[in-house]
Amino acid sequence: MAEIRSPLPGTFYRRPAPDQPPFKSDGDTVAPGEVIGLIEVMKSFIEVKAEVAGTITRFLAGNETPVMAGAVLAELEG
């Protein structure tokens, strides 16, 4: 099982904006380079991208959750 990890500490956002749907949800497929969320650090937003193709089995970090660098955000099944 592959994992998508936070590249840096900050707040994880699953949506591009509060009034928009999540980038991805449990059960969705992803391709390498596809955005699954954002990390906000000091008003800067960094895209979190999948490095491998697969299906998201579950998100371990919720929307607007503080995360540490290296924290697992989502699990993928290949």
PDB file of C-alpha atoms in Angstrom:
ATOM      1  CA  MET A   1       0.000   0.000   0.000  1.00  0.00           C
ATOM      2  CA  ALA A   2       1.378   3.397  -0.990  1.00  0.00           C
ATOM      3  CA  GLU A   3       1.049   6.516   1.132  1.00  0.00           C
ATOM      4  CA  ILE A   4       0.789  10.205   0.348  1.00  0.00           C
ATOM      5  CA  ARG A   5       2.680  12.179   2.985  1.00  0.00           C
ATOM      6  CA  SER A   6       2.761  15.830   3.913  1.00  0.00           C
ATOM      7  CA  PRO A   7       5.813  17.542   2.407  1.00  0.00           C
ATOM      8  CA  LEU A   8       5.960  20.067   5.279  1.00  0.00           C
ATOM      9  CA  PRO A   9       4.173  21.042   8.494  1.00  0.00           C
ATOM     10  CA  GLY A  10       1.040  23.139   8.216  1.00  0.00           C
ATOM     11  CA  THR A  11      -2.715  22.873   7.813  1.00  0.00           C
ATOM     12  CA  PHE A  12      -4.061  20.285   5.356  1.00  0.00           C
ATOM     13  CA  TYR A  13      -6.996  21.303   3.176  1.00  0.00           C
ATOM     14  CA  ARG A  14      -8.923  18.754   1.114  1.00  0.00           C
ATOM     15  CA  ARG A  15     -10.823  21.482  -0.793  1.00  0.00           C
ATOM     16  CA  PRO A  16      -9.501  24.240  -3.067  1.00  0.00           C
ATOM     17  CA  ALA A  17     -11.955  26.669  -1.385  1.00  0.00           C
ATOM     18  CA  PRO A  18     -14.563  26.320   1.386  1.00  0.00           C
ATOM     19  CA  ASP A  19     -17.458  26.368  -1.091  1.00  0.00           C
ATOM     20  CA  GLN A  20     -15.934  23.812  -3.499  1.00  0.00           C
ATOM     21  CA  PRO A  21     -15.913  19.999  -3.424  1.00  0.00           C
ATOM     22  CA  PRO A  22     -12.818  18.093  -2.242  1.00  0.00           C
ATOM     23  CA  PHE A  23      -9.976  17.517  -4.687  1.00  0.00           C
ATOM     24  CA  LYS A  24     -10.379  13.764  -4.063  1.00  0.00           C
ATOM     25  CA  SER A  25     -12.445  11.481  -1.833  1.00  0.00           C
ATOM     26  CA  ASP A  26     -12.076   7.935  -0.524  1.00  0.00           C
ATOM     27  CA  GLY A  27     -12.439   5.509  -3.450  1.00  0.00           C
ATOM     28  CA  ASP A  28     -11.287   7.995  -6.110  1.00  0.00           C
ATOM     29  CA  THR A  29      -8.442   7.106  -8.463  1.00  0.00           C
ATOM     30  CA  VAL A  30      -5.363   9.292  -8.805  1.00  0.00           C
ATOM     31  CA  ALA A  31      -2.594   9.574 -11.379  1.00  0.00           C
ATOM     32  CA  PRO A  32       0.983  10.644 -10.679  1.00  0.00           C
ATOM     33  CA  GLY A  33       1.113  14.420 -10.290  1.00  0.00           C
ATOM     34  CA  GLU A  34      -2.592  14.768  -9.510  1.00  0.00           C
ATOM     35  CA  VAL A  35      -3.438  17.172  -6.659  1.00  0.00           C
ATOM     36  CA  ILE A  36      -5.157  15.605  -3.632  1.00  0.00           C
ATOM     37  CA  GLY A  37      -5.024  18.614  -1.299  1.00  0.00           C
ATOM     38  CA  LEU A  38      -3.169  21.693  -0.105  1.00  0.00           C
ATOM     39  CA  ILE A  39      -0.838  22.449   2.793  1.00  0.00           C
ATOM     40  CA  GLU A  40      -1.053  26.015   4.103  1.00  0.00           C
ATOM     41  CA  VAL A  41       1.968  27.502   5.798  1.00  0.00           C
ATOM     42  CA  MET A  42       1.965  31.182   6.743  1.00  0.00           C
ATOM     43  CA  LYS A  43      -0.677  32.083   4.131  1.00  0.00           C
ATOM     44  CA  SER A  44       1.133  30.164   1.351  1.00  0.00           C
ATOM     45  CA  PHE A  45      -0.580  27.148  -0.198  1.00  0.00           C
ATOM     46  CA  ILE A  46       1.488  24.204  -1.467  1.00  0.00           C
ATOM     47  CA  GLU A  47      -0.161  21.508  -3.603  1.00  0.00           C
ATOM     48  CA  VAL A  48       0.072  17.933  -2.343  1.00  0.00           C
ATOM     49  CA  LYS A  49       0.326  15.584  -5.322  1.00  0.00           C
ATOM     50  CA  ALA A  50       0.174  11.829  -5.726  1.00  0.00           C
ATOM     51  CA  GLU A  51       3.512  10.325  -6.707  1.00  0.00           C
ATOM     52  CA  VAL A  52       2.041   7.036  -7.969  1.00  0.00           C
ATOM     53  CA  ALA A  53      -1.201   5.916  -9.586  1.00  0.00           C
ATOM     54  CA  GLY A  54      -3.786   4.147  -7.479  1.00  0.00           C
ATOM     55  CA  THR A  55      -7.088   4.319  -5.656  1.00  0.00           C
ATOM     56  CA  ILE A  56      -7.406   6.290  -2.438  1.00  0.00           C
ATOM     57  CA  THR A  57      -8.480   3.766   0.192  1.00  0.00           C
ATOM     58  CA  ARG A  58      -8.798   6.391   2.907  1.00  0.00           C
ATOM     59  CA  PHE A  59      -7.723   9.827   4.044  1.00  0.00           C
ATOM     60  CA  LEU A  60      -6.034   9.856   7.432  1.00  0.00           C
ATOM     61  CA  ALA A  61      -6.046  13.664   7.693  1.00  0.00           C
ATOM     62  CA  GLY A  62      -9.291  15.578   7.683  1.00  0.00           C
ATOM     63  CA  ASN A  63      -9.999  18.932   6.107  1.00  0.00           C
ATOM     64  CA  GLU A  64      -8.378  21.864   7.955  1.00  0.00           C
ATOM     65  CA  THR A  65      -6.280  19.493  10.098  1.00  0.00           C
ATOM     66  CA  PRO A  66      -2.849  20.528  11.412  1.00  0.00           C
ATOM     67  CA  VAL A  67      -0.196  18.059  10.193  1.00  0.00           C
ATOM     68  CA  MET A  68       3.521  17.567  10.687  1.00  0.00           C
ATOM     69  CA  ALA A  69       6.044  17.041   7.890  1.00  0.00           C
ATOM     70  CA  GLY A  70       5.992  13.392   6.846  1.00  0.00           C
ATOM     71  CA  ALA A  71       2.524  12.716   8.276  1.00  0.00           C
ATOM     72  CA  VAL A  72       0.478  10.269   6.205  1.00  0.00           C
ATOM     73  CA  LEU A  73      -2.389  12.149   4.583  1.00  0.00           C
ATOM     74  CA  ALA A  74      -3.890   9.328   2.521  1.00  0.00           C
ATOM     75  CA  GLU A  75      -3.358   5.664   1.679  1.00  0.00           C
ATOM     76  CA  LEU A  76      -3.408   4.326  -1.877  1.00  0.00           C
ATOM     77  CA  GLU A  77      -4.000   0.886  -3.246  1.00  0.00           C
ATOM     78  CA  GLY A  78      -2.293   0.166  -6.503  1.00  0.00           C
TER      79      GLY A  78
END
